[in-house]
XYZ file of C-alpha atoms in Angstrom:
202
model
C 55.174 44.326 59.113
C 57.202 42.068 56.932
C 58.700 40.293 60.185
C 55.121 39.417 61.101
C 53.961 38.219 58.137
C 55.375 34.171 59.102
C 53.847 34.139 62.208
C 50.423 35.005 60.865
C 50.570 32.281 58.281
C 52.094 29.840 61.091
C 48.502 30.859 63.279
C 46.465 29.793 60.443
C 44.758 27.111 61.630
C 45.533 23.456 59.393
C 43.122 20.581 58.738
C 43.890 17.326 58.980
C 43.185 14.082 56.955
C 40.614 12.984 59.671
C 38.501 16.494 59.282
C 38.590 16.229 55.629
C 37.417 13.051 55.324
C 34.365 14.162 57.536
C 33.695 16.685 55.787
C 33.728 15.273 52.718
C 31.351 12.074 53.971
C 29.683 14.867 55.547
C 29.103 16.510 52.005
C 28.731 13.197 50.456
C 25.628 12.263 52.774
C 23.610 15.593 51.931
C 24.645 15.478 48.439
C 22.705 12.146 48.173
C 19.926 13.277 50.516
C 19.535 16.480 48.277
C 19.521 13.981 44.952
C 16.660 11.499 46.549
C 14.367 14.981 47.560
C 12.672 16.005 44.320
C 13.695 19.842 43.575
C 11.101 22.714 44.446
C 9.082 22.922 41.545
C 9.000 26.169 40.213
C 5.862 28.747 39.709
C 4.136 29.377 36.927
C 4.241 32.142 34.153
C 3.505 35.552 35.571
C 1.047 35.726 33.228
C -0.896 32.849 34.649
C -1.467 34.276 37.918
C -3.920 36.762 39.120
C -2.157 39.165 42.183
C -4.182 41.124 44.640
C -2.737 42.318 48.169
C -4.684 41.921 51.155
C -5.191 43.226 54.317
C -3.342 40.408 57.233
C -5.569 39.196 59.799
C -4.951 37.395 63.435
C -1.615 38.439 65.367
C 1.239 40.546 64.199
C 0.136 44.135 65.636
C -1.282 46.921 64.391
C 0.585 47.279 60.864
C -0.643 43.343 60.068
C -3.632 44.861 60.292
C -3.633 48.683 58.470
C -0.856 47.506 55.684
C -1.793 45.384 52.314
C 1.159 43.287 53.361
C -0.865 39.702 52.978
C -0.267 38.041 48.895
C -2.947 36.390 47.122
C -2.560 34.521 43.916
C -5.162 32.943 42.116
C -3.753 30.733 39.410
C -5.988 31.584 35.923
C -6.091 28.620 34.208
C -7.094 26.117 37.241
C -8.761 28.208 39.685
C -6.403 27.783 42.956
C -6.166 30.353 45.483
C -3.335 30.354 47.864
C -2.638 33.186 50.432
C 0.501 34.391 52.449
C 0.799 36.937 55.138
C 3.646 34.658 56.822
C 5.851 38.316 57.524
C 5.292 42.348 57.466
C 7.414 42.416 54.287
C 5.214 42.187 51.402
C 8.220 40.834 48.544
C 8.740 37.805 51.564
C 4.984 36.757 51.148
C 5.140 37.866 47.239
C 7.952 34.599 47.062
C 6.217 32.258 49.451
C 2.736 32.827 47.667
C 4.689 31.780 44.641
C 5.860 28.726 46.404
C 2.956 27.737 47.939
C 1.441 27.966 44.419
C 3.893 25.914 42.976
C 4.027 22.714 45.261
C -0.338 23.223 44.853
C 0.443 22.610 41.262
C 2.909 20.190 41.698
C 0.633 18.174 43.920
C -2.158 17.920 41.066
C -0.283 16.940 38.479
C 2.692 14.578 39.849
C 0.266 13.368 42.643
C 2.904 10.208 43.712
C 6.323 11.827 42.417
C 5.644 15.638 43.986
C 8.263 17.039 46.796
C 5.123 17.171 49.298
C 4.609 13.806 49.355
C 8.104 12.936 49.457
C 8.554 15.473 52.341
C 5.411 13.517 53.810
C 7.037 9.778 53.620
C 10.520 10.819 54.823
C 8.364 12.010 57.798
C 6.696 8.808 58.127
C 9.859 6.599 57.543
C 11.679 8.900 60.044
C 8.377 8.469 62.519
C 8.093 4.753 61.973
C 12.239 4.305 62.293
C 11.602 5.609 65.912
C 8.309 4.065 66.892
C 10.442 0.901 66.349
C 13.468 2.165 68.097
C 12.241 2.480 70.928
C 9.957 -0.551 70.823
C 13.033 -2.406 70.462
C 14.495 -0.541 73.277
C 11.746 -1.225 75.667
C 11.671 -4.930 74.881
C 14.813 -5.579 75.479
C 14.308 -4.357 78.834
C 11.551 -6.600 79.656
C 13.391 -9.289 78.333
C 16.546 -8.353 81.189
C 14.168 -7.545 83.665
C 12.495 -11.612 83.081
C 16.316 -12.618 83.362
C 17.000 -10.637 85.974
C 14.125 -11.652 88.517
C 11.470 -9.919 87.536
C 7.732 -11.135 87.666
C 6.700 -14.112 85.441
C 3.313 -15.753 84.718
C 3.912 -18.962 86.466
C 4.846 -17.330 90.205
C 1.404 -17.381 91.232
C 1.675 -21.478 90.903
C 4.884 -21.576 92.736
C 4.026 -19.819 95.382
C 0.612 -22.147 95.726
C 2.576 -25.083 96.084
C 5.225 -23.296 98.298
C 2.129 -22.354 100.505
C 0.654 -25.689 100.684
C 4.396 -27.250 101.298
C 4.882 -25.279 103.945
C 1.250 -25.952 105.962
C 2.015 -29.658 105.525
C 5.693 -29.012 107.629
C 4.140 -27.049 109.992
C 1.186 -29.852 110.664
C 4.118 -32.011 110.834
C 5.600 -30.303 113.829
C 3.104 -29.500 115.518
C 1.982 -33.303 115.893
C 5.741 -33.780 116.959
C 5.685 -31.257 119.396
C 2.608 -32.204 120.685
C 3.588 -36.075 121.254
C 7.071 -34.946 122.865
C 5.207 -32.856 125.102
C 2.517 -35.630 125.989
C 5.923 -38.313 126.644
C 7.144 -36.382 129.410
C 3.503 -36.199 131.163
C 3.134 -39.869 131.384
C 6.560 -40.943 132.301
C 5.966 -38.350 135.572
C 2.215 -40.187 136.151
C 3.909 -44.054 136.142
C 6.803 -42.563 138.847
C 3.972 -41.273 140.909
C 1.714 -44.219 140.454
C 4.956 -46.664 141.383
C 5.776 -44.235 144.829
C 2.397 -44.770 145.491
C 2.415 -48.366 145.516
C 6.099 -48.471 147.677
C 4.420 -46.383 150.372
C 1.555 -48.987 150.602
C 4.017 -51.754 150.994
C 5.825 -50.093 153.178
């Protein structure tokens, strides 16, 4: 046992500077994500809050439905009733009743500093950050396509003119092809018309 004792701290696996650093910039980068999120407010006085369990209702089978598993809390002193029936275990819904009643509070009375509407811009800055993403992404592959070949507004002018270009060549040759074909026709008719007129002198 003593013999094996180096060879188990030798299989110990070792971290290097490069996976430290990581994790520490790693650790770093929630840290200051965790300090910009407000904390989760916490719930009120026990005192403040009317309890009652509940009956669940909708999906879960048949102990959802038999068991007072579901929480509701009404907070005294405003009035707000929030439920949970989120699992079977009645202590899980007792704490996310609590929650729930908490960020309700904290919505009320820090309407622009609250963690919902924190939690609601991140999700707008994260939606927005991609919206534009791939906006950018999409552009820029118009913009090769238009390098590349692709269609452009003018093409239906160019090809007019290339059209109307191209009728005036072919006009072109066709009245040169039709006056070398009439050349040879009358060159033949003045040989016959002069072996004609050696076989009447003759």
């Amino acid at each position: 046992m003593l013999r094996l004792l180096p060879l188990r701290r030798a299989l110990r696996p070792t971290f290097g500077a490069q996976s430290q650093s990581t994790w520490l910039s790693t650790s770093a980068a929630c840290a200051a994500k965790q300090q910009q999120m407000p904390s989760r407010p916490k719930p009120p006085p026990e005192d403040e809050i009317d309890e009652m369990f509940v009956k669940g209702t909708g999906p879960g089978g048949q102990k959802i439905n038999k068991t007072n598993s579901a929480v509701q809390l009404r907070h005294i002193p405003t009035g707000i009733v929030v439920k949970s029936q989120a699992t079977r275990s009645r202590s899980e819904n007792r704490a996310i009743a609590r929650g729930l009643l908490a960020a309700r509070l904290d919505e009320i009375r820090n309407p622009d500093t609250c963690r919902t509407a924190a939690l609601v811009a991140s999700k707008l800055k994260k939606r927005a950050n991609a919206t534009k993403k791939a906006r950018r992404k999409y552009k820029k592959l118009a913009g090769t396509d238009d390098d590349g070949g692709g269609v452009h507004e003018d093409d239906g002018e160019h090809d007019g003119e290339h059209d109307e270009r191209d009728g005036q060549l072919a006009e072109r040759h066709q009245r040169e092809a039709d006056t070398a074909a009439q050349e040879p026709g009358t060159a033949s008719t003045q040989d016959d018309q002069g072996d004609a007129a050696a076989v009447t002198t003759k």
